[in-house]
Coordinates of C-alpha atoms in Angstrom, one line a residue:
Chain O
M1 CA 10.1 -34.0 -39.3
F2 CA 8.1 -35.0 -36.2
D3 CA 8.0 -32.6 -33.3
V4 CA 7.1 -33.8 -29.8
N5 CA 5.5 -30.4 -29.0
R6 CA 3.2 -30.2 -32.1
P7 CA 0.0 -28.1 -31.3
I8 CA -2.2 -31.0 -32.3
L9 CA -0.7 -33.1 -29.5
F10 CA -1.6 -30.4 -27.0
I11 CA -5.1 -30.4 -28.3
L12 CA -5.5 -34.2 -28.0
V13 CA -4.1 -34.2 -24.5
G14 CA -6.2 -31.1 -23.6
I15 CA -9.4 -33.0 -24.6
I16 CA -8.5 -36.0 -22.4
I17 CA -7.6 -33.8 -19.4
L18 CA -11.0 -32.0 -19.8
V19 CA -12.7 -35.4 -19.4
V20 CA -10.6 -36.2 -16.3
L21 CA -11.7 -32.8 -14.9
A22 CA -15.3 -33.5 -15.8
Q23 CA -15.2 -36.9 -13.9
S24 CA -13.8 -35.2 -10.8
V25 CA -16.5 -32.5 -10.9
F26 CA -19.2 -35.1 -11.5
F27 CA -18.2 -37.1 -8.4
L28 CA -17.7 -33.9 -6.4
I29 CA -21.3 -32.7 -7.2
K30 CA -22.7 -36.2 -6.6
A31 CA -21.0 -36.6 -3.2
W32 CA -21.9 -33.0 -2.2
K33 CA -25.6 -33.5 -3.0
H34 CA -25.7 -36.8 -1.2
G35 CA -23.9 -35.2 1.8
L36 CA -26.7 -32.6 2.0
A37 CA -29.4 -35.2 1.6
I38 CA -28.1 -37.3 4.5
G39 CA -27.9 -34.2 6.7
M40 CA -24.2 -33.4 6.6
E41 CA -23.4 -29.8 7.5
K42 CA -22.5 -27.6 4.5
E43 CA -19.8 -25.8 6.5
K44 CA -18.1 -29.1 7.3
M45 CA -18.1 -30.2 3.7
K46 CA -16.7 -26.8 2.6
K47 CA -13.9 -27.2 5.2
T48 CA -13.1 -30.6 3.8
A49 CA -12.8 -29.2 0.3
A50 CA -10.7 -26.2 1.4
T51 CA -8.3 -28.3 3.4
A52 CA -7.9 -30.8 0.6
A53 CA -7.2 -27.9 -1.9
V54 CA -4.6 -26.3 0.3
F55 CA -2.9 -29.6 1.1
T56 CA -2.7 -30.5 -2.6
I57 CA -0.8 -27.4 -3.7
A58 CA 2.8 -28.5 -2.8
P59 CA 2.5 -32.1 -4.1
A60 CA 0.9 -30.8 -7.3
V61 CA 3.9 -28.4 -7.8
A62 CA 6.1 -31.4 -7.4
I63 CA 4.1 -33.1 -10.2
V64 CA 4.7 -30.0 -12.4
I65 CA 8.5 -30.5 -11.8
S66 CA 8.0 -34.1 -12.9
V67 CA 6.4 -32.9 -16.2
I68 CA 9.4 -30.6 -16.7
T69 CA 11.8 -33.5 -16.1
L70 CA 10.1 -35.9 -18.6
A71 CA 9.6 -33.1 -21.1
K72 CA 13.3 -33.1 -21.9
D73 CA 12.9 -36.4 -23.8
L74 CA 9.2 -36.6 -24.6
G75 CA 8.1 -32.9 -25.1
I76 CA 5.4 -31.4 -22.9
P77 CA 2.1 -33.0 -24.1
L78 CA 2.8 -36.7 -23.3
P79 CA 4.2 -36.1 -19.7
W80 CA 1.3 -33.7 -19.1
L81 CA -1.1 -36.5 -20.0
R82 CA 0.7 -39.3 -18.2
L83 CA 1.1 -37.3 -15.0
S84 CA -2.5 -36.0 -15.0
V85 CA -4.0 -39.5 -15.5
V86 CA -2.9 -42.4 -13.3
G87 CA 0.9 -41.7 -13.5
S88 CA 3.6 -40.7 -11.1
L89 CA 7.1 -39.7 -11.9
S90 CA 8.7 -42.9 -10.8
Y91 CA 6.3 -45.1 -12.9
E92 CA 6.5 -42.9 -16.0
T93 CA 10.3 -42.6 -15.9
I94 CA 10.7 -46.4 -15.8
A95 CA 8.1 -46.9 -18.5
A96 CA 9.6 -44.2 -20.8
S97 CA 13.1 -45.5 -20.1
N98 CA 12.1 -49.1 -20.9
A99 CA 10.3 -48.1 -24.1
E100 CA 13.2 -45.9 -25.3
G101 CA 15.7 -48.6 -24.3
A102 CA 13.8 -51.2 -26.4
M103 CA 14.3 -49.0 -29.4
G104 CA 18.0 -48.4 -28.8
L105 CA 17.5 -44.9 -27.3
V106 CA 19.0 -43.7 -24.0
F107 CA 16.6 -42.1 -21.5
G108 CA 17.6 -38.5 -20.8
Q109 CA 19.7 -38.2 -23.9
V110 CA 17.0 -38.1 -26.6
S111 CA 17.2 -35.1 -28.9
S112 CA 14.5 -36.1 -31.3
L113 CA 12.0 -38.8 -31.9
T114 CA 10.2 -40.2 -35.0
A115 CA 6.4 -40.3 -34.9
S116 CA 6.6 -44.1 -34.8
Q117 CA 9.0 -44.0 -31.7
Y118 CA 6.7 -41.5 -30.1
V119 CA 3.6 -43.6 -30.6
T120 CA 5.4 -46.7 -29.3
I121 CA 6.6 -44.9 -26.1
A122 CA 3.0 -43.5 -25.6
A123 CA 1.5 -47.0 -26.1
V124 CA 3.9 -48.7 -23.7
M125 CA 3.3 -46.0 -21.0
T126 CA -0.5 -46.2 -21.6
V127 CA -0.9 -50.0 -21.7
S128 CA 1.3 -50.5 -18.6
I129 CA -0.9 -48.4 -16.3
M130 CA -4.3 -49.6 -17.5
V131 CA -4.9 -52.3 -14.9
G132 CA -6.1 -50.0 -12.0
I133 CA -8.6 -48.2 -14.1
W134 CA -10.5 -51.3 -15.3
L135 CA -10.0 -53.4 -12.2
V136 CA -11.7 -51.0 -9.8
P137 CA -15.1 -51.3 -11.6
V138 CA -14.6 -55.1 -11.5
V139 CA -13.9 -55.5 -7.8
C140 CA -15.0 -52.4 -6.0
K141 CA -18.6 -53.4 -5.4
K142 CA -17.8 -56.8 -4.1
L143 CA -14.9 -55.6 -1.9
Q144 CA -17.0 -52.7 -0.4
R145 CA -20.0 -55.1 0.3
G146 CA -17.7 -57.5 2.1
I147 CA -16.4 -54.6 4.3
I148 CA -20.0 -53.4 5.0
R149 CA -21.0 -57.0 5.9
L150 CA -18.1 -57.2 8.3
E151 CA -19.0 -53.8 9.7
N152 CA -22.5 -54.9 10.4
R153 CA -21.4 -58.2 12.0
D154 CA -18.6 -56.8 14.3
R155 CA -18.4 -53.1 14.3
K156 CA -15.4 -52.9 16.7
W157 CA -13.3 -55.3 14.7
S158 CA -14.3 -53.4 11.5
E159 CA -13.0 -50.1 13.0
I160 CA -9.8 -51.8 14.1
L161 CA -9.4 -53.3 10.7
T162 CA -9.7 -49.9 9.0
S163 CA -7.2 -48.4 11.4
S164 CA -4.8 -51.3 10.8
M165 CA -4.9 -50.7 7.1
F166 CA -4.0 -47.0 7.6
I167 CA -1.3 -47.9 10.1
G168 CA 0.1 -50.6 7.8
M169 CA 0.3 -48.2 4.9
I170 CA 1.9 -45.4 7.0
S171 CA 4.4 -47.9 8.5
A172 CA 5.6 -48.9 5.1
F173 CA 6.3 -45.3 4.2
L174 CA 8.0 -44.6 7.5
G175 CA 10.2 -47.6 6.8
Y176 CA 11.0 -46.2 3.4
V177 CA 12.2 -43.0 5.1
F178 CA 15.0 -45.1 6.7
C179 CA 16.0 -46.9 3.4
D180 CA 19.3 -45.1 3.1
F181 CA 19.9 -45.0 6.9
S182 CA 22.6 -47.7 6.7
T183 CA 24.9 -45.2 4.8
I184 CA 25.8 -43.8 8.2
F185 CA 27.7 -47.1 8.9
H186 CA 30.0 -46.1 6.1
G187 CA 30.5 -42.5 7.3
D188 CA 27.9 -41.0 4.9
T189 CA 25.3 -38.9 6.7
S190 CA 23.1 -38.2 3.7
G191 CA 20.9 -41.2 4.6
L192 CA 19.7 -39.2 7.6
I193 CA 18.2 -36.4 5.5
P194 CA 14.8 -38.0 5.1
V195 CA 14.8 -39.1 8.7
F196 CA 15.4 -35.6 10.0
V197 CA 12.8 -34.1 7.5
M198 CA 10.2 -36.6 8.8
I199 CA 11.1 -35.8 12.4
L200 CA 10.7 -32.1 11.7
S201 CA 7.4 -32.6 10.1
A202 CA 6.2 -34.8 13.0
V203 CA 7.3 -32.2 15.5
V204 CA 5.4 -29.4 13.7
M205 CA 2.3 -31.6 13.6
A206 CA 2.7 -32.4 17.4
V207 CA 3.1 -28.7 18.2
A208 CA 0.1 -27.8 16.1
G209 CA -1.9 -30.4 18.1
I210 CA -0.8 -28.9 21.4
L211 CA -1.5 -25.3 20.2
F212 CA -5.0 -26.4 19.1
K213 CA -5.7 -27.9 22.6
V214 CA -4.3 -24.9 24.4
L215 CA -5.6 -22.0 22.2
K216 CA -8.6 -23.7 20.7
W217 CA -7.8 -22.2 17.3
R218 CA -9.7 -24.5 15.0
W219 CA -7.8 -23.4 11.9
I220 CA -4.6 -24.8 13.3
S221 CA -6.2 -28.3 13.5
D222 CA -7.7 -27.9 10.0
Y223 CA -4.4 -26.9 8.3
A224 CA -2.0 -28.8 10.5
L225 CA -1.1 -31.4 7.8
P226 CA -0.4 -28.9 5.0
I227 CA 1.6 -26.8 7.5
S228 CA 3.7 -29.8 8.6
L229 CA 4.2 -30.7 5.0
I230 CA 5.5 -27.3 4.0
A231 CA 7.6 -27.0 7.1
G232 CA 9.2 -30.4 6.4
M233 CA 9.9 -29.5 2.7
A234 CA 11.3 -26.0 3.7
G235 CA 13.4 -27.7 6.4
A236 CA 14.8 -30.2 3.8
I237 CA 16.8 -27.4 2.2
P238 CA 19.1 -26.5 5.2
I239 CA 19.0 -30.2 6.4
T240 CA 20.3 -31.4 3.0
A241 CA 23.0 -28.7 2.9
W242 CA 24.1 -29.7 6.4
L243 CA 24.1 -33.5 5.9
S244 CA 25.2 -33.9 2.3
Chain C
M1 CA -23.5 -48.2 6.1
K2 CA -26.3 -50.0 4.4
E3 CA -25.3 -52.9 2.1
N4 CA -27.8 -51.9 -0.6
S5 CA -27.3 -48.1 -0.5
A6 CA -28.9 -46.5 -3.6
Y7 CA -26.1 -43.9 -3.5
L8 CA -23.3 -46.5 -3.5
D9 CA -25.1 -48.4 -6.3
S10 CA -25.1 -45.3 -8.4
V11 CA -21.4 -44.6 -7.6
Y12 CA -20.6 -48.1 -8.8
R13 CA -22.6 -47.7 -11.9
Y14 CA -21.3 -44.2 -12.9
G15 CA -17.8 -45.1 -11.7
A16 CA -17.7 -48.1 -14.1
I17 CA -19.0 -45.9 -17.0
W18 CA -16.4 -43.2 -16.3
N19 CA -13.5 -45.5 -15.8
I20 CA -14.1 -47.7 -18.9
G21 CA -14.7 -44.5 -20.9
M22 CA -11.3 -43.1 -19.6
M23 CA -9.6 -46.3 -20.5
I24 CA -10.8 -46.1 -24.1
L25 CA -9.9 -42.4 -24.2
L26 CA -6.4 -43.1 -23.0
L27 CA -5.9 -45.7 -25.7
F28 CA -7.2 -43.2 -28.2
F29 CA -4.2 -41.0 -27.7
P30 CA -1.4 -43.2 -29.2
V31 CA -3.9 -44.5 -31.8
C32 CA -4.9 -41.0 -32.8
V33 CA -1.3 -39.8 -33.0
G34 CA -0.4 -42.7 -35.2
L35 CA -3.3 -42.0 -37.5
I36 CA -2.6 -38.2 -37.7
F37 CA 1.2 -38.7 -38.4
D38 CA 0.7 -41.9 -40.4
A39 CA 3.0 -43.7 -38.1
G40 CA 2.7 -47.3 -37.0
L41 CA 3.9 -49.0 -33.8
D42 CA 7.4 -50.2 -33.6
W43 CA 6.2 -53.7 -32.6
H44 CA 9.6 -54.9 -31.6
G45 CA 10.1 -51.9 -29.3
F46 CA 6.5 -52.0 -28.1
L47 CA 6.7 -55.7 -27.0
L48 CA 10.2 -55.4 -25.5
G49 CA 9.2 -52.2 -23.7
L50 CA 6.0 -53.7 -22.4
L51 CA 7.7 -56.9 -21.3
A52 CA 10.2 -54.8 -19.3
T53 CA 7.5 -52.6 -17.8
A54 CA 4.1 -54.3 -17.6
P55 CA 4.6 -57.4 -15.4
M56 CA 5.7 -55.3 -12.4
Y57 CA 3.2 -52.5 -13.0
W58 CA 0.3 -54.9 -13.4
A59 CA 1.2 -56.8 -10.3
V60 CA 1.6 -53.6 -8.3
A61 CA -1.7 -52.3 -9.7
V62 CA -3.6 -55.4 -8.6
I63 CA -2.1 -55.2 -5.1
E64 CA -2.9 -51.5 -4.9
V65 CA -6.5 -51.9 -6.0
F66 CA -7.2 -54.5 -3.2
T67 CA -5.2 -52.5 -0.6
Y68 CA -6.5 -49.0 -1.3
I69 CA -10.2 -49.5 -2.1
P70 CA -11.1 -50.2 1.6
M71 CA -9.2 -47.0 2.6
L72 CA -10.4 -44.7 -0.2
G73 CA -14.1 -45.7 -0.3
A74 CA -16.0 -46.3 -3.6
G75 CA -16.2 -42.8 -5.1
G76 CA -12.6 -42.0 -4.0
S77 CA -11.3 -45.3 -5.6
Y78 CA -12.9 -44.7 -9.0
L79 CA -11.4 -41.2 -9.1
S80 CA -8.0 -42.0 -7.6
F81 CA -7.3 -44.9 -10.0
V82 CA -7.9 -42.5 -12.9
T83 CA -6.0 -39.5 -11.6
G84 CA -3.1 -41.4 -10.0
N85 CA -0.6 -40.2 -7.4
I86 CA -2.5 -42.2 -4.8
S87 CA 0.0 -42.9 -2.0
N88 CA 1.7 -39.5 -2.2
L89 CA -1.5 -37.4 -2.5
K90 CA -5.0 -38.9 -2.8
L91 CA -4.8 -41.3 0.2
P92 CA -3.2 -38.7 2.6
V93 CA -5.8 -36.2 1.5
A94 CA -8.6 -38.7 2.2
L95 CA -7.1 -39.8 5.5
N96 CA -6.7 -36.2 6.7
A97 CA -10.3 -35.3 5.6
L98 CA -11.7 -38.3 7.5
E99 CA -9.7 -37.5 10.6
Q100 CA -10.8 -33.8 10.5
A101 CA -14.4 -34.7 10.0
D102 CA -14.1 -37.5 12.6
V103 CA -15.9 -40.0 10.5
S104 CA -15.2 -43.6 9.4
I105 CA -14.6 -44.5 5.8
N106 CA -17.2 -47.3 6.3
S107 CA -20.0 -44.8 7.0
E108 CA -22.0 -42.8 4.4
E109 CA -20.5 -39.6 5.8
G110 CA -17.0 -41.0 5.4
E111 CA -17.8 -42.1 1.8
V112 CA -19.0 -38.6 1.0
T113 CA -16.1 -36.9 2.9
S114 CA -13.4 -39.0 1.1
T115 CA -15.0 -38.5 -2.3
I116 CA -15.2 -34.7 -1.8
A117 CA -11.5 -34.5 -0.6
I118 CA -10.2 -36.7 -3.5
A119 CA -12.3 -34.9 -6.1
V120 CA -11.1 -31.5 -5.0
S121 CA -7.5 -32.7 -4.8
S122 CA -7.8 -34.1 -8.3
I123 CA -9.3 -30.8 -9.7
V124 CA -6.6 -28.7 -8.0
T125 CA -3.8 -31.0 -9.2
T126 CA -5.1 -30.9 -12.8
L127 CA -5.5 -27.1 -12.7
I128 CA -2.0 -26.6 -11.3
I129 CA -0.5 -28.9 -13.9
I130 CA -2.4 -27.0 -16.6
L131 CA -1.0 -23.7 -15.2
G132 CA 2.5 -25.3 -15.0
V133 CA 2.2 -26.4 -18.7
I134 CA 1.1 -22.9 -19.8
L135 CA 3.8 -21.1 -17.8
I136 CA 6.5 -23.8 -18.3
V137 CA 8.9 -21.4 -19.9
P138 CA 9.1 -18.9 -17.0
L139 CA 8.6 -21.6 -14.4
R140 CA 11.3 -24.0 -15.6
P141 CA 14.3 -22.1 -14.2
V142 CA 12.5 -21.4 -10.9
L143 CA 11.2 -25.0 -10.3
S144 CA 14.4 -26.6 -11.5
A145 CA 16.5 -24.3 -9.3
P146 CA 19.1 -26.5 -7.4
V147 CA 18.2 -24.7 -4.1
L148 CA 14.6 -26.0 -4.3
E149 CA 15.6 -29.5 -5.3
P150 CA 15.9 -30.9 -1.7
A151 CA 12.5 -29.6 -0.8
F152 CA 10.7 -31.6 -3.6
A153 CA 13.0 -34.6 -3.2
Q154 CA 11.8 -35.0 0.5
I155 CA 8.1 -34.6 -0.1
L156 CA 7.2 -38.1 1.2
P157 CA 9.1 -37.9 4.5
A158 CA 7.6 -34.4 5.0
L159 CA 4.1 -35.8 4.3
F160 CA 4.3 -39.0 6.3
G161 CA 6.0 -37.4 9.4
G162 CA 2.8 -35.4 10.0
L163 CA 0.4 -38.1 9.2
A164 CA 2.3 -40.6 11.4
V165 CA 1.8 -38.4 14.5
V166 CA -1.9 -38.3 14.0
F167 CA -2.5 -42.0 13.4
I168 CA 0.2 -43.5 15.6
S169 CA -0.8 -41.4 18.6
K170 CA -4.4 -42.7 18.3
N171 CA -3.5 -46.3 17.6
W172 CA -0.1 -46.8 19.2
K173 CA -0.8 -50.3 20.4
I174 CA -1.3 -51.7 16.9
A175 CA 1.4 -49.4 15.4
I176 CA 4.5 -50.7 17.4
A177 CA 5.0 -54.1 15.7
P178 CA 4.6 -52.9 12.0
L179 CA 6.8 -49.9 12.6
I180 CA 9.6 -52.1 14.0
L181 CA 9.2 -54.6 11.2
M182 CA 9.3 -51.9 8.5
L183 CA 12.3 -50.1 10.0
V184 CA 14.3 -53.3 10.2
L185 CA 13.3 -54.4 6.7
F186 CA 14.1 -51.0 5.1
I187 CA 17.3 -50.5 7.0
F188 CA 18.8 -53.9 6.5
I189 CA 17.5 -54.9 3.0
P190 CA 19.2 -52.7 0.4
A191 CA 16.7 -53.7 -2.3
L192 CA 14.0 -51.9 -0.5
N193 CA 13.8 -48.3 -1.7
A194 CA 11.6 -45.7 -3.3
G195 CA 10.9 -48.1 -6.2
T196 CA 9.7 -50.9 -4.0
V197 CA 7.8 -49.1 -1.2
G198 CA 4.6 -49.7 -3.2
I199 CA 5.0 -53.4 -2.8
M200 CA 5.7 -53.1 0.9
V201 CA 2.4 -51.3 1.6
P202 CA 0.3 -54.5 1.3
V203 CA 3.0 -56.3 3.4
G204 CA 2.6 -53.7 6.1
V205 CA -1.2 -53.7 5.9
L206 CA -1.5 -57.5 6.1
F207 CA 1.1 -57.7 8.9
T208 CA -0.7 -55.0 10.9
I209 CA -4.1 -56.7 10.4
G210 CA -2.6 -59.9 11.7
V211 CA -1.1 -58.2 14.8
S212 CA -4.4 -56.3 15.4
R213 CA -6.4 -59.5 15.2
I214 CA -4.3 -61.2 17.8
L215 CA -4.4 -58.2 20.1
Y216 CA -8.2 -57.9 19.6
K217 CA -8.8 -61.6 20.3
K218 CA -6.6 -61.3 23.5
H219 CA -8.8 -58.3 24.5
L220 CA -5.7 -56.0 24.5
L221 CA -7.4 -53.3 22.5
D222 CA -10.3 -52.8 24.8

């Protein structure tokens, strides 16, 4: 009988994950060497790396939880692969659910899979997320060159354009925070939970900015975003208990 | 940044090799499992599953590639589109790094800074997931504890609350209109939720660019 946690599956996934790690290390070394070559300070690059590492911890733990969630149906190796390469919980849950549904299975209630069902689910999840991987090599160079040309033609507009992209992206996610807000019109306050969490995180970030200006402690500025993230997540526990 | 930067050219070249290699390797997994266990595809299930999943994913992926590459830089894009979790991790990491280093993504320093931040984030994420997989038995009851559930459920609001303060305070003139638009859309259109926020990112980006262009032409951003 097929077992979704067979050791050979761990070995196959482990090999692919090692290649992903190798790609990250390759680009890290390449960027680091180029940074030194163009005169960037080593300390500044070290700080960038350290801040990125600290900031990543909490979201990465959330990804581990996603692996645990998907492991109920699919075993550990496949979710481990899908959430280490390209995937995210929402994407993978939908893909797995659609693939299982197409074979008459119900997502979340699968106790065992045949090898054929497993291969089919893995194939649907893999083929569905391929586009980004091959499209980047196809368009990246042309897109980047267009941006550089714009930068050289009108530097001020180019800077505004970049800021606009960041603001547009952040606006969409701030809007998303309010997606359940209308529940308060029906007497349900649970839609306010993400709003309050966002406000708490924003307040912590603002306080960190003020403290940096007053006390001149550089570490506050460096780690303000991870601190506000953790504060928001920790605050979500009592806020949820209060508003649910 | 120079249009014909030797560094960027090598990033494009190696990025293409790595990404195409990763694509082949990813496809190798279901093929290899099928060969090892002598199991073929359930073609009916595969085509139905793909039909239900792929059109939306492929459309979102195309939109994401064109939206995120200008924000992530070249090296960051090749890495991010392999390692995933872009909007909830790689992009915020890159934005924060650029902000801390006070460099633009369109400069060589920005390209290097973004790549370092995303590469380190990818390595740390991969290592933490490996650790989580090794320790899954003792970790499962802790990480699945109901008391911690709200904390991980609210990771995006906790993340974007902090980021918003930094970027909106610096660009408040161009932030007002898209913020109002997104709040109205998300509050009053029930179909907009966690599943559709990815589609709304390019809407927000294009709208903000349009507003900024008008403000810039009217010299209101001077």
